[in-house]
PDB file of N, CA and C in Angstrom:
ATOM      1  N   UNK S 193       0.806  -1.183   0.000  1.00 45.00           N
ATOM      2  CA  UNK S 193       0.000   0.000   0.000  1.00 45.00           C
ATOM      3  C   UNK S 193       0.854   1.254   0.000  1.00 45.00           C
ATOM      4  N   UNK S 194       0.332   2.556   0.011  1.00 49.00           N
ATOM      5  CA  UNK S 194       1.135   3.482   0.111  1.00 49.00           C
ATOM      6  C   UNK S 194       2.262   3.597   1.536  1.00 49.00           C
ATOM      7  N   UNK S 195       1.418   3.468   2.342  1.00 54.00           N
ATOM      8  CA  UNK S 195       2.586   3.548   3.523  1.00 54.00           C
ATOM      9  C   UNK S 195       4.036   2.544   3.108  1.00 54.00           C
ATOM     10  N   UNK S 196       3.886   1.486   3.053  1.00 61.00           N
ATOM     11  CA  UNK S 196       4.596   0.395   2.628  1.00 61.00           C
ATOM     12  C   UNK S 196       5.528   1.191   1.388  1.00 61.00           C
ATOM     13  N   UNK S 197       4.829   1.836   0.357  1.00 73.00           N
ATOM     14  CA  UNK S 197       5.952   2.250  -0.711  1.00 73.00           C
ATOM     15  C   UNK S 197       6.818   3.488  -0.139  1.00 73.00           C
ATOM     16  N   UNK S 198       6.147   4.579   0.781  1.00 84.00           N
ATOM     17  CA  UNK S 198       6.724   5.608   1.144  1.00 84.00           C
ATOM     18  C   UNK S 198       8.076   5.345   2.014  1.00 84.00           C
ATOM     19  N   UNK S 199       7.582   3.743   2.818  1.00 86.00           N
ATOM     20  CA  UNK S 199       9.002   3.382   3.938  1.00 86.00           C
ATOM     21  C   UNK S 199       9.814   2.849   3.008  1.00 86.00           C
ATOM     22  N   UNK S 200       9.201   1.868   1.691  1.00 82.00           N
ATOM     23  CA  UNK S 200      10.444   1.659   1.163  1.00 82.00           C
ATOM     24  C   UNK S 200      11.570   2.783   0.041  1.00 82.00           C
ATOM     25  N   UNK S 201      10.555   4.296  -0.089  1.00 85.00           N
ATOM     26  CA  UNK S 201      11.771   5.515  -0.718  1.00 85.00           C
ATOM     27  C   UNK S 201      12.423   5.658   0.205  1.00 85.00           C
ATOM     28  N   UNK S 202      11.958   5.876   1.544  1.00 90.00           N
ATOM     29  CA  UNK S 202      12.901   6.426   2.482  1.00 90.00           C
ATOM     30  C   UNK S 202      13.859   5.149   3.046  1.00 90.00           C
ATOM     31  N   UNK S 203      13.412   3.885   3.370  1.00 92.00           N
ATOM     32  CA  UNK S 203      14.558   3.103   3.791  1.00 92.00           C
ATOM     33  C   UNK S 203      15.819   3.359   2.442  1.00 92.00           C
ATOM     34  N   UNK S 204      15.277   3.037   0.968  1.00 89.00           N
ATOM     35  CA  UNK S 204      16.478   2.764  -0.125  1.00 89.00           C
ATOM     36  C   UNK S 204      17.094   4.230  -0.007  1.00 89.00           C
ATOM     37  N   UNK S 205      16.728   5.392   0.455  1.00 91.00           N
ATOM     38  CA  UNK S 205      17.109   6.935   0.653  1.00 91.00           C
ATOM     39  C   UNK S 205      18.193   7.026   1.469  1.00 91.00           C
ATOM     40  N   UNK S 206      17.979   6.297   2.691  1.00 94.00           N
ATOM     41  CA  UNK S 206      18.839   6.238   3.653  1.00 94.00           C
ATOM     42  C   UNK S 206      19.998   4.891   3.015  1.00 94.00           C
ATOM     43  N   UNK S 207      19.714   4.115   2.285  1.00 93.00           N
ATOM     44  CA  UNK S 207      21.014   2.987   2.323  1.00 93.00           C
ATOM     45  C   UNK S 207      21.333   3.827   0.827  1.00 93.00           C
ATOM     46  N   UNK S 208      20.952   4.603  -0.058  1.00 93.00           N
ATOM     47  CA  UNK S 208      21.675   5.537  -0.674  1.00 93.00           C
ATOM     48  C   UNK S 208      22.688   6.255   0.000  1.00 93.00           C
ATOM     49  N   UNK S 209      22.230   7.014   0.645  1.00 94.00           N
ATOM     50  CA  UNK S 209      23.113   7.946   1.524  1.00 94.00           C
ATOM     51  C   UNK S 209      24.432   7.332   2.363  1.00 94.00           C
ATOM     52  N   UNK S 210      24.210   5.914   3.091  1.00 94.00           N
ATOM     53  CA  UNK S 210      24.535   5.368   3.464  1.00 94.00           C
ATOM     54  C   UNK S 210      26.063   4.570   2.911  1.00 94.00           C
ATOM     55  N   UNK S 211      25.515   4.246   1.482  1.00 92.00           N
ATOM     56  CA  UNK S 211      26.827   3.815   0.525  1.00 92.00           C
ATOM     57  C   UNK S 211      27.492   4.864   0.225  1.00 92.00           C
ATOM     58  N   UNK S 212      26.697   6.278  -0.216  1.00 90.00           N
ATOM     59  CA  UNK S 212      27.505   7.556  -0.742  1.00 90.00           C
ATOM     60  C   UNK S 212      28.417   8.456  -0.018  1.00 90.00           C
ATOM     61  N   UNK S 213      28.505   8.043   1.666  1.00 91.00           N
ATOM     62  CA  UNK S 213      28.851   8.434   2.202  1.00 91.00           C
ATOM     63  C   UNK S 213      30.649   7.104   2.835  1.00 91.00           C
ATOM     64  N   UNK S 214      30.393   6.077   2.289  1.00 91.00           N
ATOM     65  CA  UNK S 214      31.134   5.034   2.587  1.00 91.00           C
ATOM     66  C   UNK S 214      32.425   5.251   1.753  1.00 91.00           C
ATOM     67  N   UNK S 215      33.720   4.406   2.153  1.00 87.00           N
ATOM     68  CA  UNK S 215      34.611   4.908   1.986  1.00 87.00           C
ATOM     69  C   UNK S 215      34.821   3.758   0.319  1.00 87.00           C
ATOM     70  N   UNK S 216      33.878   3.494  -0.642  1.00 91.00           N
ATOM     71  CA  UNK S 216      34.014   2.817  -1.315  1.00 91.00           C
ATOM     72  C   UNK S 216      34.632   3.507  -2.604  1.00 91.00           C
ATOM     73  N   UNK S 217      35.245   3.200  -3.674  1.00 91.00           N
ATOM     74  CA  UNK S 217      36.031   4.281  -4.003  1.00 91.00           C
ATOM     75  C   UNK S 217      34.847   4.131  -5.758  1.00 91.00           C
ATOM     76  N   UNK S 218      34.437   2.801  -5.820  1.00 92.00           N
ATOM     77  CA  UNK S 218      33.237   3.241  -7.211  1.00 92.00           C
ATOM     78  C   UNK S 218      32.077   2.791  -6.559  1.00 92.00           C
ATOM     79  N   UNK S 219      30.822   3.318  -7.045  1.00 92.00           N
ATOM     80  CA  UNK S 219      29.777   3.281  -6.124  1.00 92.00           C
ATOM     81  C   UNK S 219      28.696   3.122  -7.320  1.00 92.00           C
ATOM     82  N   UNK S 220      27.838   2.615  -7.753  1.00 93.00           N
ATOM     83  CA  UNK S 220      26.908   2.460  -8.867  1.00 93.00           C
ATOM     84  C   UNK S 220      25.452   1.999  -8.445  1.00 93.00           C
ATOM     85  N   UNK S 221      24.460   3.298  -7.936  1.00 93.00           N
ATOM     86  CA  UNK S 221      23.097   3.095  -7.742  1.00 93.00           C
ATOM     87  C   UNK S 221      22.401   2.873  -8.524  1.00 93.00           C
ATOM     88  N   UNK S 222      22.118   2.181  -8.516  1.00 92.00           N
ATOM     89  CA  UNK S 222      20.766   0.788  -9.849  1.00 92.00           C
ATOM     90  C   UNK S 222      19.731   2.011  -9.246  1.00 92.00           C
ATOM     91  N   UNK S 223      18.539   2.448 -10.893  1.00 90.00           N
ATOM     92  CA  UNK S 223      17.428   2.762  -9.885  1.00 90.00           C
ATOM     93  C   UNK S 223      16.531   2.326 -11.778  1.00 90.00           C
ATOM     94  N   UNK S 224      16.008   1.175 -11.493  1.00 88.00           N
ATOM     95  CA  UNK S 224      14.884   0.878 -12.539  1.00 88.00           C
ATOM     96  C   UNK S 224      13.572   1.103 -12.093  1.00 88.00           C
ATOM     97  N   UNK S 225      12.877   1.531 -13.066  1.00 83.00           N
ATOM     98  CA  UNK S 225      11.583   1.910 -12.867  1.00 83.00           C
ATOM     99  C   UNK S 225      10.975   0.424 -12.519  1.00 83.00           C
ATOM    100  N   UNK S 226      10.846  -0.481 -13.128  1.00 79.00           N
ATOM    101  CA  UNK S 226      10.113  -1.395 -12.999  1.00 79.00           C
ATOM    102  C   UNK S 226      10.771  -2.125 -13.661  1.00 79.00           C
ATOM    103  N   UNK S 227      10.914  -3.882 -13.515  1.00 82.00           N
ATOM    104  CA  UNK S 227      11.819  -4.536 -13.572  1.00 82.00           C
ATOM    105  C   UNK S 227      11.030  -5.677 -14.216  1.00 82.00           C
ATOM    106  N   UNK S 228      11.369  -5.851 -16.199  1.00 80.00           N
ATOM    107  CA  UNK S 228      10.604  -6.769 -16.669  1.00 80.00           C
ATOM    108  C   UNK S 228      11.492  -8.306 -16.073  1.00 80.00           C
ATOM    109  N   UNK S 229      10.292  -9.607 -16.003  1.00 76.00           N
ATOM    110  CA  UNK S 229      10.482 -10.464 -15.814  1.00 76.00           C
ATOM    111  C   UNK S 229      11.453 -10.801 -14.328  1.00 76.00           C
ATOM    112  N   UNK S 230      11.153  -9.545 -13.684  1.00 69.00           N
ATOM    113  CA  UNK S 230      11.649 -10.187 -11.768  1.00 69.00           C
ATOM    114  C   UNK S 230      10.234 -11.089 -11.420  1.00 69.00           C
ATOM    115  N   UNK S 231      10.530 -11.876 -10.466  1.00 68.00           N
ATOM    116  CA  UNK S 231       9.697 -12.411  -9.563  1.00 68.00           C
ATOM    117  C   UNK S 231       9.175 -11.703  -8.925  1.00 68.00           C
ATOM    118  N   UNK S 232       9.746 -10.222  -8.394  1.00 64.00           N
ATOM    119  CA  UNK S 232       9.019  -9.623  -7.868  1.00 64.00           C
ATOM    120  C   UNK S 232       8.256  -8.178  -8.769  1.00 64.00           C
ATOM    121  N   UNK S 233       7.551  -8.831  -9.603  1.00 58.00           N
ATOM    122  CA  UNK S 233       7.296  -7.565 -10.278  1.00 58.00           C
ATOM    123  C   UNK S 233       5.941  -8.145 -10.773  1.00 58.00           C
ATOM    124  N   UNK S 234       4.748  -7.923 -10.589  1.00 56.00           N
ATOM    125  CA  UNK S 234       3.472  -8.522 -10.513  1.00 56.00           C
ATOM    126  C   UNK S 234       3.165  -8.582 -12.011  1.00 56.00           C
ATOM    127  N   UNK S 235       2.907  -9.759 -12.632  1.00 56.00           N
ATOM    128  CA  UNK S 235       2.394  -9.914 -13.848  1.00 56.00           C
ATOM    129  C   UNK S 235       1.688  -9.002 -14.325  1.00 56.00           C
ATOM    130  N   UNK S 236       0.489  -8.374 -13.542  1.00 51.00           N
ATOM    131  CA  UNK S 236      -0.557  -7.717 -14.144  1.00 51.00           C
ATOM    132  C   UNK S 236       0.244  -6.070 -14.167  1.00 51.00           C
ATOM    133  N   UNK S 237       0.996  -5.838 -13.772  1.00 52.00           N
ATOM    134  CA  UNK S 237       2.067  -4.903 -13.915  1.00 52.00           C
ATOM    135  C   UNK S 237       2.623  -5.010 -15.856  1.00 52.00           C
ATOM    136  N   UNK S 238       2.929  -5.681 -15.545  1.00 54.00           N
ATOM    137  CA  UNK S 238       3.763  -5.752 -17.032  1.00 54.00           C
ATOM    138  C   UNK S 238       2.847  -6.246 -18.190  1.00 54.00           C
ATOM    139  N   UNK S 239       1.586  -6.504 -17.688  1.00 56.00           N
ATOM    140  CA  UNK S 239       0.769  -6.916 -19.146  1.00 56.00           C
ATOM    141  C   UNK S 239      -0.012  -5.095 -19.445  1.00 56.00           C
ATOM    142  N   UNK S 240      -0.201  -4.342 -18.187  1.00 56.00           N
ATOM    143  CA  UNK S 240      -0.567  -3.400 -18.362  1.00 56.00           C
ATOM    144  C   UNK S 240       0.274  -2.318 -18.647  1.00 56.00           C
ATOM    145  N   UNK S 241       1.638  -2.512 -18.789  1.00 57.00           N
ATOM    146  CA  UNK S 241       2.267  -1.666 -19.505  1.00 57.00           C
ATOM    147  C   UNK S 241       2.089  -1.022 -20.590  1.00 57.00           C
ATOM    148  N   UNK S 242       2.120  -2.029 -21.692  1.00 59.00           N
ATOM    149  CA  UNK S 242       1.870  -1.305 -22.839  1.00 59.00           C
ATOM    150  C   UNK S 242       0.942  -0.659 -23.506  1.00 59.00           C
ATOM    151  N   UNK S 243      -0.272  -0.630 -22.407  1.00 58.00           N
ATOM    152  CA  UNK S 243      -1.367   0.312 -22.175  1.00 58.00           C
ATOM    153  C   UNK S 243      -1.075   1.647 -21.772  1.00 58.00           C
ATOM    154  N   UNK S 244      -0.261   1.444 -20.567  1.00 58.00           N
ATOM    155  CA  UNK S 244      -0.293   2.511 -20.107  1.00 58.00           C
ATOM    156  C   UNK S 244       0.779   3.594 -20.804  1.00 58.00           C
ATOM    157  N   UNK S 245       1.757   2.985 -21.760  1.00 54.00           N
ATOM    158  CA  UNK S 245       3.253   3.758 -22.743  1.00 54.00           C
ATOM    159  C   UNK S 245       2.101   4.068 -23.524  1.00 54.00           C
ATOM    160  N   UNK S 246       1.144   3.751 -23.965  1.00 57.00           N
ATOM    161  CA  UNK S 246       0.606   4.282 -25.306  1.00 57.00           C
ATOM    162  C   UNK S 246      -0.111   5.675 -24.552  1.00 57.00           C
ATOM    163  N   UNK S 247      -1.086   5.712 -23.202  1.00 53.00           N
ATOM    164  CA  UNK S 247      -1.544   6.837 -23.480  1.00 53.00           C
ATOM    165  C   UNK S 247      -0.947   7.596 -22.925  1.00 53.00           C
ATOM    166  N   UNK S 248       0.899   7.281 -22.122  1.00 53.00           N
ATOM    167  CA  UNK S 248       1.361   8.461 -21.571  1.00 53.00           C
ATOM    168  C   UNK S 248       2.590   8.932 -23.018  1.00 53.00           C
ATOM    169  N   UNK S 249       2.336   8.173 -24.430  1.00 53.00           N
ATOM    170  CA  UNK S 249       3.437   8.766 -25.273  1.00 53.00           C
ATOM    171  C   UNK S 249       2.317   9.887 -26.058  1.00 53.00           C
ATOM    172  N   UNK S 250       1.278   9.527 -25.635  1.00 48.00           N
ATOM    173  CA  UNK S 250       0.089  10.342 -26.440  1.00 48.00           C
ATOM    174  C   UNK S 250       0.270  11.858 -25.881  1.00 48.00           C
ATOM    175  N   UNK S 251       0.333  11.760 -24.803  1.00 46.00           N
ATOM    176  CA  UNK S 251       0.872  13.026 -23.922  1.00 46.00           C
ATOM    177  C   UNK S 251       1.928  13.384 -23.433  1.00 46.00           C
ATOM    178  N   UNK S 252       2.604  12.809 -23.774  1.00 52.00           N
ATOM    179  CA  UNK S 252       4.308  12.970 -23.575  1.00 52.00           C
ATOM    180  C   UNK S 252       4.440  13.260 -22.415  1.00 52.00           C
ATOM    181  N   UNK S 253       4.248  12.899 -21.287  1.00 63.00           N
ATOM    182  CA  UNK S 253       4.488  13.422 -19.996  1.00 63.00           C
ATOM    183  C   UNK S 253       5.471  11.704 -19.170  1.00 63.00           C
ATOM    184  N   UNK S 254       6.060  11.544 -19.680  1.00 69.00           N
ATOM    185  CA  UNK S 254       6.159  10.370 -18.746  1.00 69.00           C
ATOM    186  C   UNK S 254       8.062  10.498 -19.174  1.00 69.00           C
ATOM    187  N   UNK S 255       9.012  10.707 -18.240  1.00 77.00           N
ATOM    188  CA  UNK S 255      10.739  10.819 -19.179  1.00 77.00           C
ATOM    189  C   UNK S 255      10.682   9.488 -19.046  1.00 77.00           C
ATOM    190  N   UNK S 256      11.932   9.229 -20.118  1.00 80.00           N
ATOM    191  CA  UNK S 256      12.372   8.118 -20.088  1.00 80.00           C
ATOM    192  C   UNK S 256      12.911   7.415 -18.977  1.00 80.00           C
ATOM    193  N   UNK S 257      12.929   8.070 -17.633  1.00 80.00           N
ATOM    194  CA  UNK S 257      13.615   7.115 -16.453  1.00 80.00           C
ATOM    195  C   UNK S 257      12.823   6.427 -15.985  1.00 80.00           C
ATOM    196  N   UNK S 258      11.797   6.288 -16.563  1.00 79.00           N
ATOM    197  CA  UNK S 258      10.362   5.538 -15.951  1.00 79.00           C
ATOM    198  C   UNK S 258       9.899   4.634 -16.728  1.00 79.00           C
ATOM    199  N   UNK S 259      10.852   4.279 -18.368  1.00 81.00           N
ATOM    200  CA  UNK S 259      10.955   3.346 -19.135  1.00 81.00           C
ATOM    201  C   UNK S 259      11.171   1.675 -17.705  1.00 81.00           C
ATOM    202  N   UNK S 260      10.513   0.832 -18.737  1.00 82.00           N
ATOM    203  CA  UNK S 260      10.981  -0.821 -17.530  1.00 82.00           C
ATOM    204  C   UNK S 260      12.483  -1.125 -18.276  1.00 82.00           C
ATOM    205  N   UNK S 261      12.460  -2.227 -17.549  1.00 87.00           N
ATOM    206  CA  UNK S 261      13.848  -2.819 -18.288  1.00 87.00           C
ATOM    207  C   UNK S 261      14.111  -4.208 -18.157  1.00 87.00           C
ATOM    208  N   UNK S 262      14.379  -5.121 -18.652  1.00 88.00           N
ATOM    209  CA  UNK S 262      14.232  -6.533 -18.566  1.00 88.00           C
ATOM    210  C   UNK S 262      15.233  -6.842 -17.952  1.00 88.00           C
ATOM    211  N   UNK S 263      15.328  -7.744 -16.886  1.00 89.00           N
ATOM    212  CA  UNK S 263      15.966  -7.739 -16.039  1.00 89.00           C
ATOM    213  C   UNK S 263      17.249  -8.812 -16.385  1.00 89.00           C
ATOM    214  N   UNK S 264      17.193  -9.299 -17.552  1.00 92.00           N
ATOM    215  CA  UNK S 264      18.904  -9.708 -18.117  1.00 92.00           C
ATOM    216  C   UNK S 264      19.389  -8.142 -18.782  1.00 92.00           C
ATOM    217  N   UNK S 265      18.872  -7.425 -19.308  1.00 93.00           N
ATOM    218  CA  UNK S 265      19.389  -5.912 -19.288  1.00 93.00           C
ATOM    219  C   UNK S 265      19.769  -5.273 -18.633  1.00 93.00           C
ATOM    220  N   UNK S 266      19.285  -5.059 -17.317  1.00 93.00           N
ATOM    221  CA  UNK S 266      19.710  -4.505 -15.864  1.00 93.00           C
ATOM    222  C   UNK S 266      21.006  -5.088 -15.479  1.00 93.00           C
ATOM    223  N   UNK S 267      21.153  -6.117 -15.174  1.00 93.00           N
ATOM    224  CA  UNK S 267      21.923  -7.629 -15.166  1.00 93.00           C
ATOM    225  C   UNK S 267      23.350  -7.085 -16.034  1.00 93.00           C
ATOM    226  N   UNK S 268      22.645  -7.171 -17.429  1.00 94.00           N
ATOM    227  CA  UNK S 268      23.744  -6.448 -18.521  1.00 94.00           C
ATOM    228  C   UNK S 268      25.096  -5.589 -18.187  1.00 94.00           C
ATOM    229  N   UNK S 269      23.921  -4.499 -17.679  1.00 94.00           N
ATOM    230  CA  UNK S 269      24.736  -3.038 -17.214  1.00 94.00           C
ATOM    231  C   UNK S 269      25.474  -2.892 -15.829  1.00 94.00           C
ATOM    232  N   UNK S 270      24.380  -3.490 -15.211  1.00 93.00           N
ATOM    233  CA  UNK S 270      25.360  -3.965 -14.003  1.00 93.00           C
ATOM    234  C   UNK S 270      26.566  -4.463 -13.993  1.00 93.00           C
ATOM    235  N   UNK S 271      26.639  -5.023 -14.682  1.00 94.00           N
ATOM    236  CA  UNK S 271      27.994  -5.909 -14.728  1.00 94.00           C
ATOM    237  C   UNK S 271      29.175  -5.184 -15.510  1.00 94.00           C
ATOM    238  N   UNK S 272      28.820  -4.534 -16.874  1.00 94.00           N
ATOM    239  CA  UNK S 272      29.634  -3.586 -17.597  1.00 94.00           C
ATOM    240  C   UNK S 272      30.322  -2.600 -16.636  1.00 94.00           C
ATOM    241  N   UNK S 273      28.972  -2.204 -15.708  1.00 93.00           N
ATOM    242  CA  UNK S 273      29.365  -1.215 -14.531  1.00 93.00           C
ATOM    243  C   UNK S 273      30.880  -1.177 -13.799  1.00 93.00           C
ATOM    244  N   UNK S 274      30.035  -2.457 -12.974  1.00 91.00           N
ATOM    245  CA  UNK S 274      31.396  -3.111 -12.309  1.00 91.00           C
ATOM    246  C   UNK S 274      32.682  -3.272 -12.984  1.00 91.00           C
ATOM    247  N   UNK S 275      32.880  -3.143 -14.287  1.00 93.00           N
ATOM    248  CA  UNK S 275      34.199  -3.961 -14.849  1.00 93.00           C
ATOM    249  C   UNK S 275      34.578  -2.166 -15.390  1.00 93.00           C
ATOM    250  N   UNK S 276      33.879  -0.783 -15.085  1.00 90.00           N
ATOM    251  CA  UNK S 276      34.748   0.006 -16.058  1.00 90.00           C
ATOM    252  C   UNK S 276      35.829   0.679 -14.374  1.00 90.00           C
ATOM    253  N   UNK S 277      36.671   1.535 -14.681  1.00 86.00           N
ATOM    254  CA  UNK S 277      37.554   1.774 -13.416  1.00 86.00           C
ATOM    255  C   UNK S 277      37.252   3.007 -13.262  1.00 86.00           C
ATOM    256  N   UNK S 278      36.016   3.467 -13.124  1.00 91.00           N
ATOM    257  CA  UNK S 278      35.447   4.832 -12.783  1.00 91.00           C
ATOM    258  C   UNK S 278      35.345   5.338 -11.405  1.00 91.00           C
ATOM    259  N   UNK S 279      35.938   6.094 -10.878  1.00 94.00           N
ATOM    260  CA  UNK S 279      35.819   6.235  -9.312  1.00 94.00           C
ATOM    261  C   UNK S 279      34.705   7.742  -9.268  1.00 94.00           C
ATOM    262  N   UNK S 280      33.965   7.055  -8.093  1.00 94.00           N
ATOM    263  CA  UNK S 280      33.025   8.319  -7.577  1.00 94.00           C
ATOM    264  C   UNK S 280      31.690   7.849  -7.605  1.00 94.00           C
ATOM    265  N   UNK S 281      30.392   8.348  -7.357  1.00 93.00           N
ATOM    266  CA  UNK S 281      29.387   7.771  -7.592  1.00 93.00           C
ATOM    267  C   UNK S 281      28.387   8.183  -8.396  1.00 93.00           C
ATOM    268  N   UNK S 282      27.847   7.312  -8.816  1.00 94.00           N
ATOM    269  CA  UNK S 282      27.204   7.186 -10.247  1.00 94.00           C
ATOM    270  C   UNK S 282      26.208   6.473 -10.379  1.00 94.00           C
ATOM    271  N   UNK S 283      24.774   7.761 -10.876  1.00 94.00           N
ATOM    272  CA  UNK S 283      23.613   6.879 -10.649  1.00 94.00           C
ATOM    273  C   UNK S 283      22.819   6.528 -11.994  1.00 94.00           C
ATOM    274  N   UNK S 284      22.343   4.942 -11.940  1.00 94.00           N
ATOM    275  CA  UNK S 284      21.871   4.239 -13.542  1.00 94.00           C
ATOM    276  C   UNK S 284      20.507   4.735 -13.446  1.00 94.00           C
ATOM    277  N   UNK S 285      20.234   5.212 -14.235  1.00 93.00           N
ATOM    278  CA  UNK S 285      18.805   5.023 -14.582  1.00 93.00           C
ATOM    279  C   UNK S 285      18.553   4.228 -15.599  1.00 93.00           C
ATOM    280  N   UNK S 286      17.568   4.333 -16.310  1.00 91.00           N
ATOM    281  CA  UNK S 286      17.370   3.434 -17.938  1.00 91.00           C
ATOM    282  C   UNK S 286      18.327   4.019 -18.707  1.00 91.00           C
ATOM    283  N   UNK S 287      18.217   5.362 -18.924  1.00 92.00           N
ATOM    284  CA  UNK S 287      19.253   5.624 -19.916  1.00 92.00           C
ATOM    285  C   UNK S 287      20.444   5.469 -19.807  1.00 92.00           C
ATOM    286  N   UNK S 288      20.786   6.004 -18.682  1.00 93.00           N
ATOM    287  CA  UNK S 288      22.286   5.501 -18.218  1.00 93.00           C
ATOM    288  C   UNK S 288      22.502   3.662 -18.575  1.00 93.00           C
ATOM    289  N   UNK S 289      21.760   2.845 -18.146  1.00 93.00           N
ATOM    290  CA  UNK S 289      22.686   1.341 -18.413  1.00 93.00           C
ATOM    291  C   UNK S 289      21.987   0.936 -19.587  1.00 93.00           C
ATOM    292  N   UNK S 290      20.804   1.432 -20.185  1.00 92.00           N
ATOM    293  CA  UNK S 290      20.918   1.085 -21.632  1.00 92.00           C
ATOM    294  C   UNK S 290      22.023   1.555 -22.547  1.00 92.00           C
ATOM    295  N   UNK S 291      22.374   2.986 -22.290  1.00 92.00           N
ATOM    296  CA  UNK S 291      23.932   3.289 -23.186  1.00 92.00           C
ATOM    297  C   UNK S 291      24.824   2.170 -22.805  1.00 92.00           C
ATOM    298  N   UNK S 292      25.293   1.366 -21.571  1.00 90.00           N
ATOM    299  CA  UNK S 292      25.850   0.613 -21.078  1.00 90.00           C
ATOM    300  C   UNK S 292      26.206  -0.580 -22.055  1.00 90.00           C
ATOM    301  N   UNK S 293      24.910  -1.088 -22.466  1.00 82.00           N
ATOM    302  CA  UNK S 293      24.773  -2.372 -22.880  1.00 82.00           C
ATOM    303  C   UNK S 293      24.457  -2.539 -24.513  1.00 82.00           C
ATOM    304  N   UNK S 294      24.192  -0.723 -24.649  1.00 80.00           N
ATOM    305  CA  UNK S 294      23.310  -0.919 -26.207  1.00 80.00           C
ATOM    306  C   UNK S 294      24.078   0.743 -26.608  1.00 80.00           C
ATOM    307  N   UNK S 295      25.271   0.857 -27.160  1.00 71.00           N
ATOM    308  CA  UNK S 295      26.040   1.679 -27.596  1.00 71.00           C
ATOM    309  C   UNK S 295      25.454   2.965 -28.679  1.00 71.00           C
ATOM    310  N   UNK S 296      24.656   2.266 -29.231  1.00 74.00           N
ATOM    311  CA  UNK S 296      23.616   2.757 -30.803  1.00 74.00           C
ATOM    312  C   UNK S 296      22.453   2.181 -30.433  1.00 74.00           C
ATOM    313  N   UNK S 297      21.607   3.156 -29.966  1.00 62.00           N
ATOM    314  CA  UNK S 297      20.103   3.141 -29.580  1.00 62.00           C
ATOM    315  C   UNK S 297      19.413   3.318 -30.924  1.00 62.00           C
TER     316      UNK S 297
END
């Protein structure tokens, strides 16, 4: 329910802060909108997607960080992540680890 989603911005807020503040020297915050084909991502979620891209491209109100992402894609970038020698912290959205994984969009 809402309470439930509001504790979980603020718990992942605080273990944001938490890593960004740690003495780790590369730091790479995953933040997907919605995560095709997790277990935890409710079927009726993802069948109603492509309902819902059609009438928010009709109105253009929706950025691309709120695109889903299939979760061997996520997976993808993650991992590219880890292997470049970038120090500092650095946050993925869709666009960010789709450039990752898919060079020429």
């Amino acid at each position: 329910g809402t309470a439930g989603g509001a504790r979980y911005l603020r718990v992942k807020g605080d273990m944001e802060e938490a890593v960004k503040s740690s003495k780790i020297n590369s730091v790479y915050l995953i933040r997907p909108a919605m995560i095709k084909g997790s277990r935890n991502t409710p079927g009726i979620l993802e069948c109603m997607e492509p309902c819902c891209w059609f009438a928010c491209c009709l109105c253009l109100c929706l950025p691309s960080r709120f695109h889903s992402i299939r979760i061997e894609d996520m997976a993808r970038a993650m991992t590219l992540a880890g292997l470049m020698e970038k120090k500092g912290v650095f946050v993925l959205e869709y666009d960010e680890m789709k450039a990752l994984f898919d060079p020429n969009p």
